[in-house]
CSV table of C-alpha atoms in Angstrom, one decimal:
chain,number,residue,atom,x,y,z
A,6,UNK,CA,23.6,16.6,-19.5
A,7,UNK,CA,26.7,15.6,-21.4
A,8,UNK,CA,29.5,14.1,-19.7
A,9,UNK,CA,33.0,16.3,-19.5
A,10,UNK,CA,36.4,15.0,-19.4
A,11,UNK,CA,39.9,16.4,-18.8
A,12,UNK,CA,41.8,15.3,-22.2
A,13,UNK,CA,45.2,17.9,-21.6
A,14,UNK,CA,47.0,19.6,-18.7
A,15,UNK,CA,49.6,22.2,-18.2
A,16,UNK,CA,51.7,23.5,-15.2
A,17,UNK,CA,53.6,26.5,-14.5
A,18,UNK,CA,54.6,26.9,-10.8
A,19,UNK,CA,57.1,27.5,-8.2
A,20,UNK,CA,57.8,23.8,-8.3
A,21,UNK,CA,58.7,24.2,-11.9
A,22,UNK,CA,57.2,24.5,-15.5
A,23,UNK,CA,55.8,21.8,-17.5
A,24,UNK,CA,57.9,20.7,-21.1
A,25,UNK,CA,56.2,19.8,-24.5
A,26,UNK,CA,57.1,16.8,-23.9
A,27,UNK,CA,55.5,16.0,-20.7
A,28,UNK,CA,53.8,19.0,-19.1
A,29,UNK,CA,52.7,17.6,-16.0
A,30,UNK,CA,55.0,14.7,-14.2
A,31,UNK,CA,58.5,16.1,-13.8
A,32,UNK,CA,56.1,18.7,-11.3
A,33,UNK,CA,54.3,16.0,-9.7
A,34,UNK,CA,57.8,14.4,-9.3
A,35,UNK,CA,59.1,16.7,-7.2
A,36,UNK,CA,55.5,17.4,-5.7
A,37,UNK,CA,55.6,13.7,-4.4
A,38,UNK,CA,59.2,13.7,-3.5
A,39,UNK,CA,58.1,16.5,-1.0
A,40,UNK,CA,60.5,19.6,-2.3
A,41,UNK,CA,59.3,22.8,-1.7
A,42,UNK,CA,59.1,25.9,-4.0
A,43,UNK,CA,59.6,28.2,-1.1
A,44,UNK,CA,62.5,31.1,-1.2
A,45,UNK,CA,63.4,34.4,-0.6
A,46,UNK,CA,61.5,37.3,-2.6
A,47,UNK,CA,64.0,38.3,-5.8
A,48,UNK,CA,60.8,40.1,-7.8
A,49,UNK,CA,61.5,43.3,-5.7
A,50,UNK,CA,63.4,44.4,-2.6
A,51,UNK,CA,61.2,43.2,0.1
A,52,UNK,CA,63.7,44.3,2.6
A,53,UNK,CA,61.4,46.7,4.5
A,54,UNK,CA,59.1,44.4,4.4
A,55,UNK,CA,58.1,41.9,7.5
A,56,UNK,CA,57.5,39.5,4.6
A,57,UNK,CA,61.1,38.6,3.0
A,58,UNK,CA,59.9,35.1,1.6
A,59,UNK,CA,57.2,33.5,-1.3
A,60,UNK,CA,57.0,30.8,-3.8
A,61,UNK,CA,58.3,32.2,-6.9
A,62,UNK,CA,58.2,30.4,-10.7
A,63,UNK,CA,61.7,29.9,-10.6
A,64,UNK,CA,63.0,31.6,-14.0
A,65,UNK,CA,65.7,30.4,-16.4
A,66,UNK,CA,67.7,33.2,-16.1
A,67,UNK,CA,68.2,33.0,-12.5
A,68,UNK,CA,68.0,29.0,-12.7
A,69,UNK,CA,69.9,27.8,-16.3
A,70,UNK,CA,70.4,24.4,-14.7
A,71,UNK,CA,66.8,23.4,-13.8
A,72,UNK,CA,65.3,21.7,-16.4
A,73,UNK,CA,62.0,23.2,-15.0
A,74,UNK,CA,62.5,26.8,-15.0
A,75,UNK,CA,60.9,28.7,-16.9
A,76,UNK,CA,61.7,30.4,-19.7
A,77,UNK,CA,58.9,32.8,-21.3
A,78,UNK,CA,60.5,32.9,-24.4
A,79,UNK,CA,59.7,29.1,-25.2
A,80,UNK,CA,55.8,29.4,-25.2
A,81,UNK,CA,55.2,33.0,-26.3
A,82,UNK,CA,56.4,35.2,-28.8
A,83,UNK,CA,58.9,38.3,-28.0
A,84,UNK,CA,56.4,41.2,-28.5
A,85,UNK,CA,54.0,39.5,-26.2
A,86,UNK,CA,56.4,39.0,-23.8
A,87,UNK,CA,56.5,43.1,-23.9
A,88,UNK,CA,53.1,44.1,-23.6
A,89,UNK,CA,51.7,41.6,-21.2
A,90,UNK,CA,52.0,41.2,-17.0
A,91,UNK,CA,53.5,37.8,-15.9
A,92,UNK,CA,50.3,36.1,-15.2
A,93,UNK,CA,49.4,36.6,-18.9
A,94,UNK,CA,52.4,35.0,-20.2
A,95,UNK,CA,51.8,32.2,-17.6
A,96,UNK,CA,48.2,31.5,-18.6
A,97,UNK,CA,49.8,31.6,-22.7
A,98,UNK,CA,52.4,28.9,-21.6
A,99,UNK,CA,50.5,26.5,-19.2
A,100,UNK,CA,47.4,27.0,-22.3
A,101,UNK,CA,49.9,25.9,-24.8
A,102,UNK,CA,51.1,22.8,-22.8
A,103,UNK,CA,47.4,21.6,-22.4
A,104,UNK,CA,46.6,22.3,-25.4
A,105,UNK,CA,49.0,20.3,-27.2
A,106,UNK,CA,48.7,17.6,-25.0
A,107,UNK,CA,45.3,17.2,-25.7
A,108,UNK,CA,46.0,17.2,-29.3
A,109,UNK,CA,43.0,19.2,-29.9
A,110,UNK,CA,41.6,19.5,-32.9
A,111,UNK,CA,41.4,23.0,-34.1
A,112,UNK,CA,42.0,23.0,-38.1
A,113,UNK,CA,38.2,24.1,-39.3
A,114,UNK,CA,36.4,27.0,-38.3
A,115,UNK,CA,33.7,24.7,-36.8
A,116,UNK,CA,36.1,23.3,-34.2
A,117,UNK,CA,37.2,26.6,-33.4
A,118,UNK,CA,33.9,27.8,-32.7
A,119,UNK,CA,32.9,25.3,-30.6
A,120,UNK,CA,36.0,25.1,-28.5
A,121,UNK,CA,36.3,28.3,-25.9
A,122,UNK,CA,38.3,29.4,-23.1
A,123,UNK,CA,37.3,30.3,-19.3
A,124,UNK,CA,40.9,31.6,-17.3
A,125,UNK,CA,40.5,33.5,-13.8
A,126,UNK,CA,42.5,35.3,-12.2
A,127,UNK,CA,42.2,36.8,-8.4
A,128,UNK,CA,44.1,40.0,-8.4
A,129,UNK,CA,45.4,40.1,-12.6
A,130,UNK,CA,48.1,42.3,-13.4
A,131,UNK,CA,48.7,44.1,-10.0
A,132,UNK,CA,52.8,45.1,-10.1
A,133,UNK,CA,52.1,46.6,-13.4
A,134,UNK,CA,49.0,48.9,-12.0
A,135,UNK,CA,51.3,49.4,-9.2
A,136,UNK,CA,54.3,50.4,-11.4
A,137,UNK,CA,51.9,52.6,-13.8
A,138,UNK,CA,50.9,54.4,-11.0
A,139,UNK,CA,54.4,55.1,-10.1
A,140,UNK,CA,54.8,56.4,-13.6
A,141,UNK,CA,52.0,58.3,-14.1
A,142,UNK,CA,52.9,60.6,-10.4
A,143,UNK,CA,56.6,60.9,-11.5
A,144,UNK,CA,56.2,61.6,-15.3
A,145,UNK,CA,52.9,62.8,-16.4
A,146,UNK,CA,50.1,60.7,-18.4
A,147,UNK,CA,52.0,60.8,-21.8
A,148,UNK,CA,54.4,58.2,-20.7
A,149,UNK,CA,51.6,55.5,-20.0
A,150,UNK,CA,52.1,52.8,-22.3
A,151,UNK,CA,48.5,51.7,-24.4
A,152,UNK,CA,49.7,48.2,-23.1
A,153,UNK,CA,48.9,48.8,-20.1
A,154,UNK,CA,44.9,48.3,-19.8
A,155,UNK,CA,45.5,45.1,-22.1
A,156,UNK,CA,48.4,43.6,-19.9
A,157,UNK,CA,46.3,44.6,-16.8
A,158,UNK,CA,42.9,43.2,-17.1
A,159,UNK,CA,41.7,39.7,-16.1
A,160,UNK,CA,40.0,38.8,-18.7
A,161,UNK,CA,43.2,39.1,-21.1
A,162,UNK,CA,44.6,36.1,-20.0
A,163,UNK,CA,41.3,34.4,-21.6
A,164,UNK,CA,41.5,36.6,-24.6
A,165,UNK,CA,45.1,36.2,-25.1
A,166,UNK,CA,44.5,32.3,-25.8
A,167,UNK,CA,41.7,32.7,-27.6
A,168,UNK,CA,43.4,35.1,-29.7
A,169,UNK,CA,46.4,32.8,-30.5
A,170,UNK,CA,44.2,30.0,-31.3
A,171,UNK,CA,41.4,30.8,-32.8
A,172,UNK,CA,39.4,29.5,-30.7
A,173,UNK,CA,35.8,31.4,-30.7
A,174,UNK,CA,33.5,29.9,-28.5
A,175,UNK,CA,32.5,30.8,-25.3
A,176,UNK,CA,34.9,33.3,-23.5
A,177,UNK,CA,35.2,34.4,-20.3
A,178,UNK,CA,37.5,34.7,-16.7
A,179,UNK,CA,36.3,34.2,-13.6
A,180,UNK,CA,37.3,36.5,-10.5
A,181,UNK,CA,36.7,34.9,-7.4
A,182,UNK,CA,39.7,35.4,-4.9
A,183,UNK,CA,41.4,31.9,-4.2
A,184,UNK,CA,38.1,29.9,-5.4
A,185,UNK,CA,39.2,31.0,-9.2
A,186,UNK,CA,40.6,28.2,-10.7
A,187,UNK,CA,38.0,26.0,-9.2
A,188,UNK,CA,35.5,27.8,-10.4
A,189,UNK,CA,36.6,28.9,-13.8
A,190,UNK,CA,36.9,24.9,-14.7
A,191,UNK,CA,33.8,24.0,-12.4
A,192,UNK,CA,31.9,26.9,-14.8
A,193,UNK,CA,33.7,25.3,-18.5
A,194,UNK,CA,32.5,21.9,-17.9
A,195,UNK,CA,28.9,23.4,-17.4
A,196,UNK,CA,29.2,25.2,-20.9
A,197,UNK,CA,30.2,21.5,-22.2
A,198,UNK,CA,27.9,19.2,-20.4
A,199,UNK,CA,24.9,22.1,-21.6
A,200,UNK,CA,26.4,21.7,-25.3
A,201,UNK,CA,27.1,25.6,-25.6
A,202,UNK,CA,30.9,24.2,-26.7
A,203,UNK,CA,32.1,20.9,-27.3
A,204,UNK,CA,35.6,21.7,-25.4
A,205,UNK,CA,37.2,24.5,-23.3
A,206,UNK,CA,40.4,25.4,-22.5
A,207,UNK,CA,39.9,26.4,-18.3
A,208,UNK,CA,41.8,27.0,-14.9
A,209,UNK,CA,43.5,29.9,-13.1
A,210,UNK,CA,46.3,31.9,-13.2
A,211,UNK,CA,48.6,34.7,-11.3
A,212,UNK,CA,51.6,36.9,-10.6
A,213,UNK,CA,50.8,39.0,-7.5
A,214,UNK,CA,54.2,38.5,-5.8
A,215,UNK,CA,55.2,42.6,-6.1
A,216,UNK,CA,55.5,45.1,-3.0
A,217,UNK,CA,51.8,45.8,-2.9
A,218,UNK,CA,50.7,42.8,-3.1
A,219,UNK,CA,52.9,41.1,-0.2
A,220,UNK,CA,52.7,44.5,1.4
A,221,UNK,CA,48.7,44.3,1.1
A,222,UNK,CA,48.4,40.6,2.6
A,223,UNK,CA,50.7,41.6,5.1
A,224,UNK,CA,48.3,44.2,6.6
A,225,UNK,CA,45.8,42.0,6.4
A,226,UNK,CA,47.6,39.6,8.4
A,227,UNK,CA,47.3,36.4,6.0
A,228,UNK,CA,50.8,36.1,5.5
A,229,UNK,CA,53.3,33.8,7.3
A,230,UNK,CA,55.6,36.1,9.1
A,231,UNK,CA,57.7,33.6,11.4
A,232,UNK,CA,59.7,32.0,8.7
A,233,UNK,CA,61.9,34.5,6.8
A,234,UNK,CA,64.8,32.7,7.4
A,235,UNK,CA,63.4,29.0,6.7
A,236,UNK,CA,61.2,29.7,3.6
A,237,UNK,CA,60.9,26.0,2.8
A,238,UNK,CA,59.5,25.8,6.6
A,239,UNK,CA,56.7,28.4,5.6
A,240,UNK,CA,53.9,26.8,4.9
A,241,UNK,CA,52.8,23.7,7.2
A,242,UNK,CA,49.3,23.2,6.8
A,243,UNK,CA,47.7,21.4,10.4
A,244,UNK,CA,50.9,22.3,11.9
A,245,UNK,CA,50.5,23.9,15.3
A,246,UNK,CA,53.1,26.4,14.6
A,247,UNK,CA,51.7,27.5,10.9
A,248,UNK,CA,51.4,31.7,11.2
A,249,UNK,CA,49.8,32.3,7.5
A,250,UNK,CA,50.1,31.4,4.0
A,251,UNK,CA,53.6,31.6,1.9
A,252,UNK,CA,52.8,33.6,-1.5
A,253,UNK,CA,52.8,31.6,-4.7
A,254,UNK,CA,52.4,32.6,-8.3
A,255,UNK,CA,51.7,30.5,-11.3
A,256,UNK,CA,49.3,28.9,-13.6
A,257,UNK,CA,47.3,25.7,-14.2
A,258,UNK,CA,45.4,25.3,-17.4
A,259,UNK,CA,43.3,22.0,-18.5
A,260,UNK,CA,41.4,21.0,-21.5
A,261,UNK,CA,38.0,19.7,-21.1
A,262,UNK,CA,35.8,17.6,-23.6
A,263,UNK,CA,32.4,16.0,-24.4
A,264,UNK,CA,33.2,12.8,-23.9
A,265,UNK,CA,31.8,11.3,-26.3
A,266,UNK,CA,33.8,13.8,-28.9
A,267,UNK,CA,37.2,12.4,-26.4
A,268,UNK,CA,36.6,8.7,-27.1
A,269,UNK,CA,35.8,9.1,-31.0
A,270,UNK,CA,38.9,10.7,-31.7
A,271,UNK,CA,40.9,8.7,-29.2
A,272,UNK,CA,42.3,11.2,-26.6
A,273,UNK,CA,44.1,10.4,-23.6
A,274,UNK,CA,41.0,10.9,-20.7
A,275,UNK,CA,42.3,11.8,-17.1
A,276,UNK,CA,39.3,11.5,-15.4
A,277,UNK,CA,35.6,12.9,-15.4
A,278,UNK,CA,34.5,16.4,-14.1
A,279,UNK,CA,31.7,14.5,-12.3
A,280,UNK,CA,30.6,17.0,-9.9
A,281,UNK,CA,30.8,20.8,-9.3
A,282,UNK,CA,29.2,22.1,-5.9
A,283,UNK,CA,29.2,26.4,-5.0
A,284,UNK,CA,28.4,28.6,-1.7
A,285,UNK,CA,28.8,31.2,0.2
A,286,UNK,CA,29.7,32.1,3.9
A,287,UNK,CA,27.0,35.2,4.0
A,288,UNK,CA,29.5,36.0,6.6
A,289,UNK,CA,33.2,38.2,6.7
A,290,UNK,CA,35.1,39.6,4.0
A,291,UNK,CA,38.2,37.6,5.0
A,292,UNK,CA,37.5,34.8,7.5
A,293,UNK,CA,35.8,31.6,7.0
A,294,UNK,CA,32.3,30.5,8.6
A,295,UNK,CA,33.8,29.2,12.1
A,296,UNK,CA,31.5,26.2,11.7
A,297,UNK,CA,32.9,25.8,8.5
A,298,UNK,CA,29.4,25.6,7.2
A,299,UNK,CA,29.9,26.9,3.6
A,300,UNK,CA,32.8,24.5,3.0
A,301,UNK,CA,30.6,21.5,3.7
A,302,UNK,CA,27.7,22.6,1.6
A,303,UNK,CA,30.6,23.1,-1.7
A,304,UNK,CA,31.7,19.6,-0.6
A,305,UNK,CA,28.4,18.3,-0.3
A,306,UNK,CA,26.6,19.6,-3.2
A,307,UNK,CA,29.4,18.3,-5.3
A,308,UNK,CA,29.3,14.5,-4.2
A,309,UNK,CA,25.2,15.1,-4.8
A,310,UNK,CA,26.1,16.1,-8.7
A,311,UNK,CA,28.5,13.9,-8.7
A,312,UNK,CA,26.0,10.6,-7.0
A,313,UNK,CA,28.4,9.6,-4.6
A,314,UNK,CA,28.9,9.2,-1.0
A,315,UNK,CA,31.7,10.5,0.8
A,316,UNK,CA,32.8,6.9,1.0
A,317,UNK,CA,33.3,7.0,-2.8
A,318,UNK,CA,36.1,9.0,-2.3
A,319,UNK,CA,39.8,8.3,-1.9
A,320,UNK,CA,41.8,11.5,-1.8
A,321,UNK,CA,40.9,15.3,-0.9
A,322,UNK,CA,43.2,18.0,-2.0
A,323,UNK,CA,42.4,20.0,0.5
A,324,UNK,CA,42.7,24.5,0.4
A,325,UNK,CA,44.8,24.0,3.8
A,326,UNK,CA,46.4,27.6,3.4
A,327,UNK,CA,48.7,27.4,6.3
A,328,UNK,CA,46.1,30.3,8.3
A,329,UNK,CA,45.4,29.6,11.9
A,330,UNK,CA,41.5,30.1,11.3
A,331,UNK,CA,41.0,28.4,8.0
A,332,UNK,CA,42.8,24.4,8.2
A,333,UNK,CA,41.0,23.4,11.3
A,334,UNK,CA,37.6,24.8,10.0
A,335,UNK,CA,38.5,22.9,6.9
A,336,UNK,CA,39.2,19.5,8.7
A,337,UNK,CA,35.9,20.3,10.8
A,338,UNK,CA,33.8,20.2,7.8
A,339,UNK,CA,35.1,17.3,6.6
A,340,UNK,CA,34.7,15.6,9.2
A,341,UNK,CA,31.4,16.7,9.5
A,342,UNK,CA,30.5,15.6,6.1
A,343,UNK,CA,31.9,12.0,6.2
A,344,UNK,CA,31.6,11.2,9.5
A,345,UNK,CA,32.4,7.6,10.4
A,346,UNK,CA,33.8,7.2,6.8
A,347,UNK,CA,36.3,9.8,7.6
A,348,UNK,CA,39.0,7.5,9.3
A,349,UNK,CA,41.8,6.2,6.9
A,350,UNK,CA,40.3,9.0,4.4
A,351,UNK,CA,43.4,10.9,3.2
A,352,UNK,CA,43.8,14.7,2.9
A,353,UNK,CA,46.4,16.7,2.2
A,354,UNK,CA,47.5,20.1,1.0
A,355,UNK,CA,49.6,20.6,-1.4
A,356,UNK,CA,50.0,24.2,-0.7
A,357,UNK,CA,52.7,23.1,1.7
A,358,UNK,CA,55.0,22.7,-1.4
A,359,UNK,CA,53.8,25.4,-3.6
A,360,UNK,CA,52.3,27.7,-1.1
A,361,UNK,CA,49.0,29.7,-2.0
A,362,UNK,CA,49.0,30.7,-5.9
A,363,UNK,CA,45.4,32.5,-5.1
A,364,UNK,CA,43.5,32.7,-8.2
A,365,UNK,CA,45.8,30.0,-9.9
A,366,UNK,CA,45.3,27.7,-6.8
A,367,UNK,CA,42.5,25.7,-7.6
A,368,UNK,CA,43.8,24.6,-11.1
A,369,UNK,CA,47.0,23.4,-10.0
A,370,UNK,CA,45.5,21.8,-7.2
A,371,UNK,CA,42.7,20.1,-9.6
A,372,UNK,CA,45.4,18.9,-11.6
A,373,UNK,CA,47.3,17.3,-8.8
A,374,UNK,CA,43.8,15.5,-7.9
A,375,UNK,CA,43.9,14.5,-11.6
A,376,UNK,CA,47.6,12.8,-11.3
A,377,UNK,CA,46.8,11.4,-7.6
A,378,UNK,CA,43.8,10.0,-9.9
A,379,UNK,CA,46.4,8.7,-12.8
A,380,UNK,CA,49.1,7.4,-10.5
A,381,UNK,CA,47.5,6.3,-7.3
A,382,UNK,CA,49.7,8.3,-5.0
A,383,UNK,CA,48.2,10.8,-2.8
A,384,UNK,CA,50.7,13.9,-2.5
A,385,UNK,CA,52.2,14.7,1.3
A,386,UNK,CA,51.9,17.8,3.3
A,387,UNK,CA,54.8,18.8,4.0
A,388,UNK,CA,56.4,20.9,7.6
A,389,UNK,CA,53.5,18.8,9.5
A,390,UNK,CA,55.8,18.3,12.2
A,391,UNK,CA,53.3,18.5,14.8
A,392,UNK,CA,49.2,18.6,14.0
A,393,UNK,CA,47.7,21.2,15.8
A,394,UNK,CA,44.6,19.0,16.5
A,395,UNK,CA,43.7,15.4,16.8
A,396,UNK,CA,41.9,14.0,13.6
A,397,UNK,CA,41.0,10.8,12.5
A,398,UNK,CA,41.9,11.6,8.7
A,399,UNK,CA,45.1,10.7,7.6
A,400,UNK,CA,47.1,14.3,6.6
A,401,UNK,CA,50.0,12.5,4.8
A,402,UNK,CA,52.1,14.0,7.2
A,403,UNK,CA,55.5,14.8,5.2
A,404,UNK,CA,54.9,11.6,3.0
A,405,UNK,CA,53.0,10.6,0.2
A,406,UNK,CA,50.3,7.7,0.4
A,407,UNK,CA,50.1,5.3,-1.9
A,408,UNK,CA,46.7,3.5,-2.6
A,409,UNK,CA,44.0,2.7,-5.2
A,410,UNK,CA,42.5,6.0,-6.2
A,411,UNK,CA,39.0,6.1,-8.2
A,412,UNK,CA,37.5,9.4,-7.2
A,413,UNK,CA,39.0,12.6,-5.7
A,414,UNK,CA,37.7,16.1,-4.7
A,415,UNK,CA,39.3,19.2,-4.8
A,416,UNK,CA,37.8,22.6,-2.1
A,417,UNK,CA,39.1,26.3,-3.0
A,418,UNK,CA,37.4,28.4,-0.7
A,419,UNK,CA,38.1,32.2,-1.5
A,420,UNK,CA,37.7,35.6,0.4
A,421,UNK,CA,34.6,37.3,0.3
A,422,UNK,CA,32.9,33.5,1.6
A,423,UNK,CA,33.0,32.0,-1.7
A,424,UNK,CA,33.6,27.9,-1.7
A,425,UNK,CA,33.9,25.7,-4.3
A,426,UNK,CA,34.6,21.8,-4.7
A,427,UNK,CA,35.6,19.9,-7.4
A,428,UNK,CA,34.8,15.7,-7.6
A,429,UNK,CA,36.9,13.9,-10.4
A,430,UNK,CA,36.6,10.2,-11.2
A,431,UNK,CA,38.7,7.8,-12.9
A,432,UNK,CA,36.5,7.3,-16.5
């Protein structure tokens, strides 16, 4: 099969938004300096909620003197902005970032149709079916808007980018809980490597931070509920006293390329999709396998596509959700997998700064594994005051690592039992 690499990269998340300019560091900055994108909820009242807290995109209006805020108006054009839900208009801009910063080629139809887009999304436009619904009991059908199945659906966000750019090769979204983004560019780089396009524009996005959606992971207890007044506090992966995951929303797009195509024309190359491994739990709709067992086949059938041993690698970006259940299992099945090559092996979860974007989570994270790749600094963990078990893998407790870094792997395991890892190399 062909080999794929990532050739552009684009950010939107509670940490900030990616520029034109540089769509990726001035996030990784603040990722590595260990700030947190944690606050209280300002998307709706959440005051009768036991949930007050999440980690919002923090928006220009409410934020004119971050440079990082975003601003929709930059990266999409005004009547968009109307007819589309948030994590729409999130996909557009983090799409636009990669894209440009790949400096892909898209001025003949045959480039188009050979360059095609594969965006998830775990939940899609849920405040707007909410607030439709809303609607449609107060005020009767005729006041539906015919945006609202467009802004609504999943697959829109990929549609959406096609749509801008041309771009007419393969499309499709991926809808596997917080696996998505993992999957959706794990999936792309197939199409590539099998030649069905030459480049594709993946990754995950999402915008679920509305009453029903904090209302609905509330009642199924996956929500940190200790921390309303210490958002920044919220998430602590490991941590003894972690109660649940902290909300996030955003979006992380990348481009991926033949490499061969890459090299000819000179791109920028930020490492190799080198392996892709998939599974299932087979076993509840919201809890991990206790054993942990379908996270270490992902992680293991990955390093196999990949041919590497677990020694090959330098840094895991782990899922690490901040859940009681789910970060120990995790470890576990590391530690299962690597064994005697797991001391000195650094982990860490960068959901501690973010918190949990769901369907956008595994493309931001796979993008952090890509600039842990470029810089050689392994992001901390932040609020991991005080591990909850003994482990002979180095968390990056509240610090980032510095070392040599030539391959990385990236899990998102999802509900429903659906795993996924990602290996990257340095090309």
């Amino acid at each position: 099969m062909r080999r794929v690499v990532v050739t552009g990269m684009g950010l939107v998340t509670p940490l900030g938004c990616g520029t034109v300019d540089d769509p990726v560091k001035p996030v990784w900055k603040r990722l590595i300096e260990g700030q947190s994108g944690a606050g209280p909820i300002t998307r709706f009242d959440a005051s009768n909620l036991p949930v007050r807290i999440a980690a919002e995109v923090p928006l220009r209006k409410d934020h004119p003197d971050d440079p990082l805020a975003f601003a929709a108006e930059e990266w999409v054009e005004p009547k968009l902005i109307r007819r589309n839900e948030d994590f729409i208009l999130y996909a557009l801009a983090a799409a636009d970032m990669a894209i440009r910063n790949a400096g892909l080629p898209l001025e003949s139809d045959a480039e188009k149709n050979a360059t095609g887009v594969m965006i998830g999304s775990g939940i899609g436009g849920l405040g707007g079916i909410a607030d439709t619904t809303r609607l449609l009991d107060a005020k009767g059908p005729g006041r539906v808007s015919p945006f609202f199945i467009p802004s609504a659906l999943i697959n829109l966000s990929a549609g959406q980018v096609s749509i801008k750019y041309g771009l007419r090769g393969p499309n499709s979204s991926i809808v596997t809980a917080c696996a998505t983004g993992v999957h959706a560019i794990g999936d792309a780089a197939r199409l590539v490597a099998l030649g069905d396009a030459d480049a594709m524009v993946a990754g995950g996005t999402e915008a679920s931070i509305c009453d029903i959606g904090v209302a609905g992971f509330v009642a199924c207890k996956a929500l940190s509920t200790g921390f309303n007044d210490r958002p920044t506090a919220a998430s602590r992966p490991y941590d003894k006293d972690r109660d649940g995951f902290l909300m996030g929303e955003g979006a992380g797009i990348v481009v991926l390329e033949e490499y061969e195509r890459a090299k000819a024309r000179g791109a920028t190359i930020y490492g190799e999709i080198a392996g892709y491994g998939l599974s299932g739990d087979a076993y509840h709709v919201t809890a991990p396998d206790p054993e942990g067992d379908g996270g270490y086949r992902a992680m293991k059938a990955a390093l196999a596509r990949a041919g590497l041993a677990p020694a090959d690698i330098d840094y895991i970006n782990a899922h690490g959700t901040s859940t009681p259940l789910g970060d120990e299992i995790e470890l576990k099945a590391v530690e299962r997998l690597w064994g005697d090559d797991a001391r000195g092996l650094v982990m860490s979860s960068t959901k501690s700064a973010t918190g949990h974007l769901l369907g956008a989570a595994g493309a931001v994270e796979a993008v952090f594994s890509l600039m842990a790749l470029q810089e050689g600094i392994c992001p901390p963990t932040i609020n991991l005051d005080a591990p909850s078990v003994e482990t002979k893998i180095n968390l990056a407790a509240n610090s980032a690592v510095e070392k040599p870094i030539n391959a990385v792997l990236s899990n998102s395991f999802g509900f429903g039992g659906t795993n996924a890892s990602l290996v990257i190399t340095r090309v």
